[in-house]
Amino acid sequence: PGKPWGAVETGQWRETREIQRSYLEEVVTKIHGLKDQFEVLQYGALSQDADKYPLYAIKSKNWSDDKPYVLITGGVHGYETSGVHGALLFLQDRATHYSEHFNILVAPCVSPWGYETIQRWNAQGVDPNRSFNPDGEVVEGRSFNPEAATEESSALIAFLKEQKVQQWTCHLDLHETTDTDESEFRPAKAARDGIVDSQPGEIPDGFYLVQDKTSPKPDWFKAMIDSVRKVTHIAPADSDGNMIGELVTQEGVIAIPCKTSLGLCAGVTNSPYRTTTEVYPDSPQATADQCNQAQLACIEGALNHIISAAATCAQ
């Protein structure tokens, strides 16, 4: 207690993780089933088992410079199931329609080892959703702080650079919050970092969005929340007007500092429209299917608003 983990402790932690589901069967099979509609691209593989953990992105076929560029990421935290399957649901049901308006790129499962082992961290004990800017500012006591670069983040960053997109329009990073955030992962983080006085948090019951203070876009966030409320409930603020210790800026939305500086995946592009989604699958008011549908509804609300805003500007 009080001493951060070294390589030995991280190795001991990794050896106790168990495979609980199949990335190849549950995710890769669905990705390969999209080959007739989209370009399916392998942009890397995880070094612990390259055959078992290939990294895939799916790209709409009809890219053109006169359409806005949209990035959707899921499974940055591999254990967050609806982020992965919400992204796949969008590809299966709605992406072809939206590809008439946008150039679309989807990375549905950024962290496949985490998916299989149902873990927040990668195999090296690093949080992938803090690893997209390892040179970002660390603020003592803040819950959002950048961590070391990971294979998962480095592979995606390199792949995005290869796309040579000068200006992204929208990036939706799909996440969820589970009871294990408090029961397992908060204590594990405290142990890893040598923190002895870690305080428990409260998990919001419902769907909410994480807003970048440097690009608030309130109308866009309202459009997403209004779309999601047709599928599942929106998380309320606590008695202090906060969620997870952050200020609620509008219904179902909290604001945090610049996502790029924090190392979050949602800050990996220069998109003015950018957010992280959160849904609560352990809520007694939600089912797994509702959580997947909520991710889909959020994507649709986001893209419909951008289409409408562009039409208004063109008039």
Short mmCIF file of C-alpha atoms in Angstrom, two decimals:
data_model
loop_
_atom_site.label_atom_id
_atom_site.label_comp_id
_atom_site.label_asym_id
_atom_site.label_seq_id
_atom_site.Cartn_x
_atom_site.Cartn_y
_atom_site.Cartn_z
CA PRO A 1 0.00 0.00 0.00
CA GLY A 2 1.19 3.47 -0.91
CA LYS A 3 3.74 2.24 -3.45
CA PRO A 4 2.95 2.33 -7.20
CA TRP A 5 3.17 -0.92 -9.13
CA GLY A 6 6.30 -1.88 -10.99
CA ALA A 7 6.72 -4.45 -13.76
CA VAL A 8 6.39 -7.37 -11.34
CA GLU A 9 3.07 -6.20 -9.90
CA THR A 10 1.69 -5.37 -13.35
CA GLY A 11 2.70 -8.84 -14.56
CA GLN A 12 1.02 -10.47 -11.57
CA TRP A 13 -2.15 -8.50 -12.28
CA ARG A 14 -2.11 -9.50 -15.96
CA GLU A 15 -1.61 -13.20 -15.17
CA THR A 16 -4.77 -13.22 -13.06
CA ARG A 17 -6.97 -11.85 -15.87
CA GLU A 18 -9.09 -14.47 -17.59
CA ILE A 19 -10.58 -14.67 -21.08
CA GLN A 20 -14.35 -14.33 -20.65
CA ARG A 21 -15.58 -13.89 -24.22
CA SER A 22 -14.30 -14.13 -27.78
CA TYR A 23 -13.29 -11.06 -29.75
CA LEU A 24 -12.91 -13.12 -32.92
CA GLU A 25 -16.35 -14.71 -32.63
CA GLU A 26 -18.35 -11.76 -31.29
CA VAL A 27 -16.70 -8.86 -33.07
CA VAL A 28 -14.39 -9.86 -35.93
CA THR A 29 -16.98 -12.17 -37.50
CA LYS A 30 -19.43 -9.25 -37.65
CA ILE A 31 -16.75 -6.98 -39.10
CA HIS A 32 -15.99 -9.45 -41.89
CA GLY A 33 -19.70 -9.61 -42.62
CA LEU A 34 -19.57 -5.93 -43.63
CA LYS A 35 -17.09 -6.37 -46.49
CA ASP A 36 -19.70 -6.12 -49.24
CA GLN A 37 -20.88 -2.71 -48.00
CA PHE A 38 -17.66 -1.11 -46.75
CA GLU A 39 -13.90 -1.20 -46.89
CA VAL A 40 -12.67 -3.35 -44.02
CA LEU A 41 -9.11 -2.38 -43.13
CA GLN A 42 -6.72 -3.99 -40.66
CA TYR A 43 -4.58 -1.20 -39.22
CA GLY A 44 -2.50 -3.24 -36.78
CA ALA A 45 -2.52 -6.00 -34.19
CA LEU A 46 -1.66 -6.28 -30.51
CA SER A 47 1.78 -7.74 -29.86
CA GLN A 48 0.67 -10.20 -27.17
CA ASP A 49 -1.08 -12.23 -29.90
CA ALA A 50 -1.26 -10.71 -33.39
CA ASP A 51 -3.47 -13.49 -34.75
CA LYS A 52 -5.93 -13.23 -31.90
CA TYR A 53 -6.05 -9.44 -31.64
CA PRO A 54 -6.09 -7.80 -35.09
CA LEU A 55 -7.21 -4.16 -35.10
CA TYR A 56 -9.89 -3.20 -37.63
CA ALA A 57 -11.47 -0.08 -39.02
CA ILE A 58 -14.44 0.09 -41.38
CA LYS A 59 -14.59 2.83 -43.99
CA SER A 60 -17.46 3.93 -46.20
CA LYS A 61 -16.61 3.26 -49.84
CA ASN A 62 -17.73 6.49 -51.42
CA TRP A 63 -15.35 8.97 -49.79
CA SER A 64 -15.13 12.37 -51.49
CA ASP A 65 -13.61 15.71 -50.55
CA ASP A 66 -16.98 17.49 -50.67
CA LYS A 67 -18.40 15.50 -47.71
CA PRO A 68 -17.60 16.02 -44.01
CA TYR A 69 -15.44 13.43 -42.25
CA VAL A 70 -16.86 11.46 -39.31
CA LEU A 71 -14.98 9.17 -36.92
CA ILE A 72 -16.72 6.74 -34.56
CA THR A 73 -14.73 4.74 -32.03
CA GLY A 74 -15.87 1.99 -29.68
CA GLY A 75 -14.23 -0.36 -27.23
CA VAL A 76 -11.43 2.02 -26.24
CA HIS A 77 -12.27 0.56 -22.85
CA GLY A 78 -12.71 -3.00 -24.02
CA TYR A 79 -15.03 -4.05 -21.22
CA GLU A 80 -17.65 -1.46 -22.22
CA THR A 81 -19.78 -3.71 -24.35
CA SER A 82 -22.31 -1.29 -25.83
CA GLY A 83 -19.53 0.92 -27.20
CA VAL A 84 -18.40 -1.99 -29.37
CA HIS A 85 -21.80 -3.34 -30.32
CA GLY A 86 -23.37 0.10 -30.70
CA ALA A 87 -20.72 0.92 -33.30
CA LEU A 88 -21.35 -2.39 -35.07
CA LEU A 89 -25.11 -1.80 -34.97
CA PHE A 90 -24.61 1.57 -36.65
CA LEU A 91 -22.52 -0.08 -39.38
CA GLN A 92 -25.05 -2.84 -39.93
CA ASP A 93 -28.20 -0.70 -39.92
CA ARG A 94 -27.51 2.98 -40.65
CA ALA A 95 -24.02 3.75 -41.90
CA THR A 96 -24.86 3.17 -45.57
CA HIS A 97 -27.58 5.82 -45.35
CA TYR A 98 -25.33 8.35 -43.65
CA SER A 99 -22.48 7.68 -46.07
CA GLU A 100 -24.49 9.70 -48.62
CA HIS A 101 -23.78 12.74 -46.45
CA PHE A 102 -20.48 11.89 -44.74
CA ASN A 103 -17.16 10.14 -45.19
CA ILE A 104 -17.39 7.62 -42.34
CA LEU A 105 -14.64 5.76 -40.51
CA VAL A 106 -15.45 3.41 -37.62
CA ALA A 107 -13.02 1.61 -35.28
CA PRO A 108 -15.50 -0.54 -33.34
CA CYS A 109 -13.13 -2.25 -30.89
CA VAL A 110 -9.93 -0.32 -30.20
CA SER A 111 -8.95 -2.57 -27.26
CA PRO A 112 -9.67 -6.23 -28.11
CA TRP A 113 -7.68 -7.72 -25.20
CA GLY A 114 -9.77 -5.62 -22.83
CA TYR A 115 -12.89 -6.81 -24.64
CA GLU A 116 -12.04 -10.47 -24.11
CA THR A 117 -10.94 -10.14 -20.50
CA ILE A 118 -13.62 -7.51 -19.64
CA GLN A 119 -11.01 -5.06 -18.44
CA ARG A 120 -10.77 -1.27 -18.47
CA TRP A 121 -6.98 -1.34 -18.89
CA ASN A 122 -4.89 -2.97 -21.58
CA ALA A 123 -2.56 -5.90 -20.90
CA GLN A 124 0.17 -3.53 -19.74
CA GLY A 125 -2.07 -2.08 -17.01
CA VAL A 126 -2.56 1.26 -18.78
CA ASP A 127 -5.90 2.98 -19.39
CA PRO A 128 -6.20 3.28 -23.19
CA ASN A 129 -8.59 6.21 -22.82
CA ARG A 130 -5.89 8.23 -21.10
CA SER A 131 -3.16 7.24 -23.56
CA PHE A 132 -3.83 9.41 -26.61
CA ASN A 133 -1.56 12.21 -25.41
CA PRO A 134 1.15 10.87 -23.07
CA ASP A 135 2.73 14.35 -22.97
CA GLY A 136 -0.45 15.95 -21.64
CA GLU A 137 -0.60 17.79 -18.34
CA VAL A 138 -0.95 15.72 -15.15
CA VAL A 139 -2.87 17.50 -12.39
CA GLU A 140 -2.59 15.88 -8.97
CA GLY A 141 -5.91 14.65 -7.63
CA ARG A 142 -7.77 15.00 -10.94
CA SER A 143 -9.70 11.93 -12.09
CA PHE A 144 -8.83 12.64 -15.74
CA ASN A 145 -5.06 12.52 -16.26
CA PRO A 146 -3.02 11.34 -19.24
CA GLU A 147 -1.12 8.05 -19.04
CA ALA A 148 1.61 6.39 -21.09
CA ALA A 149 1.11 5.66 -24.78
CA THR A 150 -0.34 2.24 -25.58
CA GLU A 151 -0.25 -0.04 -28.60
CA GLU A 152 -3.98 0.54 -28.91
CA SER A 153 -3.75 4.33 -29.06
CA SER A 154 -0.53 4.44 -31.10
CA ALA A 155 -1.95 2.16 -33.78
CA LEU A 156 -5.12 4.22 -34.13
CA ILE A 157 -3.23 7.54 -34.21
CA ALA A 158 -0.91 6.24 -36.94
CA PHE A 159 -3.86 4.93 -38.95
CA LEU A 160 -5.70 8.24 -38.73
CA LYS A 161 -2.62 10.08 -39.97
CA GLU A 162 -2.54 7.75 -42.99
CA GLN A 163 -6.05 8.93 -43.93
CA LYS A 164 -4.64 12.44 -44.57
CA VAL A 165 -7.84 14.13 -43.41
CA GLN A 166 -7.10 17.83 -42.98
CA GLN A 167 -10.28 18.62 -41.06
CA TRP A 168 -12.53 16.16 -39.28
CA THR A 169 -16.08 17.30 -38.57
CA CYS A 170 -17.32 14.86 -35.95
CA HIS A 171 -15.90 12.26 -33.56
CA LEU A 172 -18.14 10.14 -31.34
CA ASP A 173 -16.31 7.94 -28.84
CA LEU A 174 -18.72 5.34 -27.45
CA HIS A 175 -18.42 4.32 -23.79
CA GLU A 176 -20.42 3.05 -20.85
CA THR A 177 -20.10 3.06 -17.06
CA THR A 178 -20.62 -0.20 -15.17
CA ASP A 179 -20.82 -1.11 -11.48
CA THR A 180 -17.32 -2.57 -11.77
CA ASP A 181 -16.00 0.96 -12.23
CA GLU A 182 -16.47 1.33 -8.48
CA SER A 183 -16.24 -2.27 -7.26
CA GLU A 184 -13.13 -3.28 -9.25
CA PHE A 185 -11.45 -0.60 -11.30
CA ARG A 186 -11.31 2.31 -8.85
CA PRO A 187 -9.64 0.11 -6.16
CA ALA A 188 -7.31 -1.36 -8.80
CA LYS A 189 -6.27 2.11 -9.97
CA ALA A 190 -5.59 3.17 -6.40
CA ALA A 191 -3.43 0.08 -5.89
CA ARG A 192 -1.59 0.57 -9.20
CA ASP A 193 -0.85 4.22 -8.48
CA GLY A 194 -0.03 3.77 -4.81
CA ILE A 195 -2.98 5.85 -3.60
CA VAL A 196 -4.09 5.01 -0.07
CA ASP A 197 -7.03 7.39 0.38
CA SER A 198 -9.07 6.77 -2.77
CA GLN A 199 -12.64 7.93 -2.27
CA PRO A 200 -15.62 6.10 -3.79
CA GLY A 201 -17.68 7.78 -6.47
CA GLU A 202 -21.30 7.60 -7.58
CA ILE A 203 -22.30 6.11 -10.92
CA PRO A 204 -24.93 8.17 -12.80
CA ASP A 205 -28.05 6.13 -13.52
CA GLY A 206 -28.70 6.72 -17.19
CA PHE A 207 -27.19 8.02 -20.39
CA TYR A 208 -25.01 11.13 -20.44
CA LEU A 209 -22.42 12.86 -22.60
CA VAL A 210 -19.00 14.32 -21.88
CA GLN A 211 -18.47 17.75 -23.40
CA ASP A 212 -15.13 19.39 -24.18
CA LYS A 213 -15.12 22.85 -22.59
CA THR A 214 -13.20 24.21 -25.57
CA SER A 215 -15.97 23.21 -28.03
CA PRO A 216 -19.31 23.25 -26.18
CA LYS A 217 -21.85 23.02 -29.09
CA PRO A 218 -24.96 23.08 -26.81
CA ASP A 219 -27.49 22.64 -29.64
CA TRP A 220 -25.63 19.58 -30.88
CA PHE A 221 -25.59 18.04 -27.42
CA LYS A 222 -29.31 18.72 -26.99
CA ALA A 223 -30.00 16.97 -30.29
CA MET A 224 -28.14 13.86 -29.13
CA ILE A 225 -29.83 13.78 -25.73
CA ASP A 226 -33.27 14.26 -27.31
CA SER A 227 -32.56 11.37 -29.68
CA VAL A 228 -31.37 9.05 -26.91
CA ARG A 229 -34.30 9.79 -24.56
CA LYS A 230 -36.56 8.00 -27.06
CA VAL A 231 -34.63 4.82 -26.25
CA THR A 232 -33.53 5.06 -22.62
CA HIS A 233 -33.49 7.43 -19.66
CA ILE A 234 -31.11 10.37 -19.26
CA ALA A 235 -28.93 10.50 -16.15
CA PRO A 236 -29.93 13.21 -13.67
CA ALA A 237 -27.53 15.54 -11.90
CA ASP A 238 -26.77 14.87 -8.24
CA SER A 239 -27.79 17.21 -5.42
CA ASP A 240 -24.77 19.43 -6.15
CA GLY A 241 -25.62 19.76 -9.83
CA ASN A 242 -22.80 17.41 -10.83
CA MET A 243 -22.17 13.96 -12.28
CA ILE A 244 -18.97 12.06 -11.46
CA GLY A 245 -17.77 15.20 -9.74
CA GLU A 246 -18.05 17.36 -12.88
CA LEU A 247 -20.49 20.21 -13.50
CA VAL A 248 -23.64 19.44 -15.48
CA THR A 249 -23.80 22.13 -18.18
CA GLN A 250 -27.16 21.08 -19.65
CA GLU A 251 -29.43 18.10 -19.31
CA GLY A 252 -27.39 14.91 -19.56
CA VAL A 253 -24.10 16.68 -20.30
CA ILE A 254 -20.99 17.29 -18.19
CA ALA A 255 -18.01 19.43 -19.22
CA ILE A 256 -14.34 18.60 -18.73
CA PRO A 257 -11.08 20.29 -19.84
CA CYS A 258 -9.74 19.90 -23.37
CA LYS A 259 -9.89 16.20 -24.21
CA THR A 260 -6.64 16.32 -26.16
CA SER A 261 -4.69 17.49 -23.12
CA LEU A 262 -6.22 14.71 -21.00
CA GLY A 263 -5.21 11.96 -23.41
CA LEU A 264 -8.80 10.97 -24.19
CA CYS A 265 -9.64 9.25 -27.45
CA ALA A 266 -12.31 11.87 -28.15
CA GLY A 267 -9.51 14.42 -28.50
CA VAL A 268 -7.55 12.45 -31.11
CA THR A 269 -8.88 14.50 -34.06
CA ASN A 270 -9.49 18.19 -34.70
CA SER A 271 -13.27 17.65 -34.92
CA PRO A 272 -15.28 20.64 -33.66
CA TYR A 273 -18.15 18.22 -32.94
CA ARG A 274 -16.66 15.77 -30.43
CA THR A 275 -17.98 13.89 -27.43
CA THR A 276 -17.70 10.79 -25.28
CA THR A 277 -20.91 8.86 -24.66
CA GLU A 278 -21.75 7.09 -21.38
CA VAL A 279 -24.59 4.69 -20.68
CA TYR A 280 -25.25 2.58 -17.57
CA PRO A 281 -25.94 -1.08 -18.47
CA ASP A 282 -26.33 -2.12 -14.81
CA SER A 283 -29.30 0.19 -14.32
CA PRO A 284 -32.53 -1.59 -13.38
CA GLN A 285 -34.17 0.64 -15.99
CA ALA A 286 -32.03 -0.50 -18.94
CA THR A 287 -31.24 -3.66 -20.86
CA ALA A 288 -28.15 -4.52 -22.88
CA ASP A 289 -30.11 -4.01 -26.09
CA GLN A 290 -31.32 -0.60 -24.92
CA CYS A 291 -27.72 0.41 -24.28
CA ASN A 292 -26.72 -0.61 -27.81
CA GLN A 293 -29.75 1.23 -29.19
CA ALA A 294 -28.88 4.30 -27.12
CA GLN A 295 -25.44 4.44 -28.72
CA LEU A 296 -27.06 4.18 -32.15
CA ALA A 297 -29.62 6.87 -31.30
CA CYS A 298 -26.84 9.18 -30.15
CA ILE A 299 -24.94 8.73 -33.42
CA GLU A 300 -28.09 9.41 -35.42
CA GLY A 301 -28.97 12.48 -33.38
CA ALA A 302 -25.44 13.82 -33.81
CA LEU A 303 -25.32 13.30 -37.56
CA ASN A 304 -28.86 14.51 -38.21
CA HIS A 305 -28.10 17.76 -36.40
CA ILE A 306 -24.97 18.34 -38.50
CA ILE A 307 -26.92 17.66 -41.69
CA SER A 308 -29.66 20.10 -40.62
CA ALA A 309 -27.15 22.76 -39.58
CA ALA A 310 -25.38 22.52 -42.94
CA ALA A 311 -28.70 22.82 -44.79
CA THR A 312 -29.61 25.90 -42.76
CA CYS A 313 -26.26 27.54 -43.51
CA ALA A 314 -26.69 26.81 -47.22
CA GLN A 315 -30.00 28.67 -47.41
#
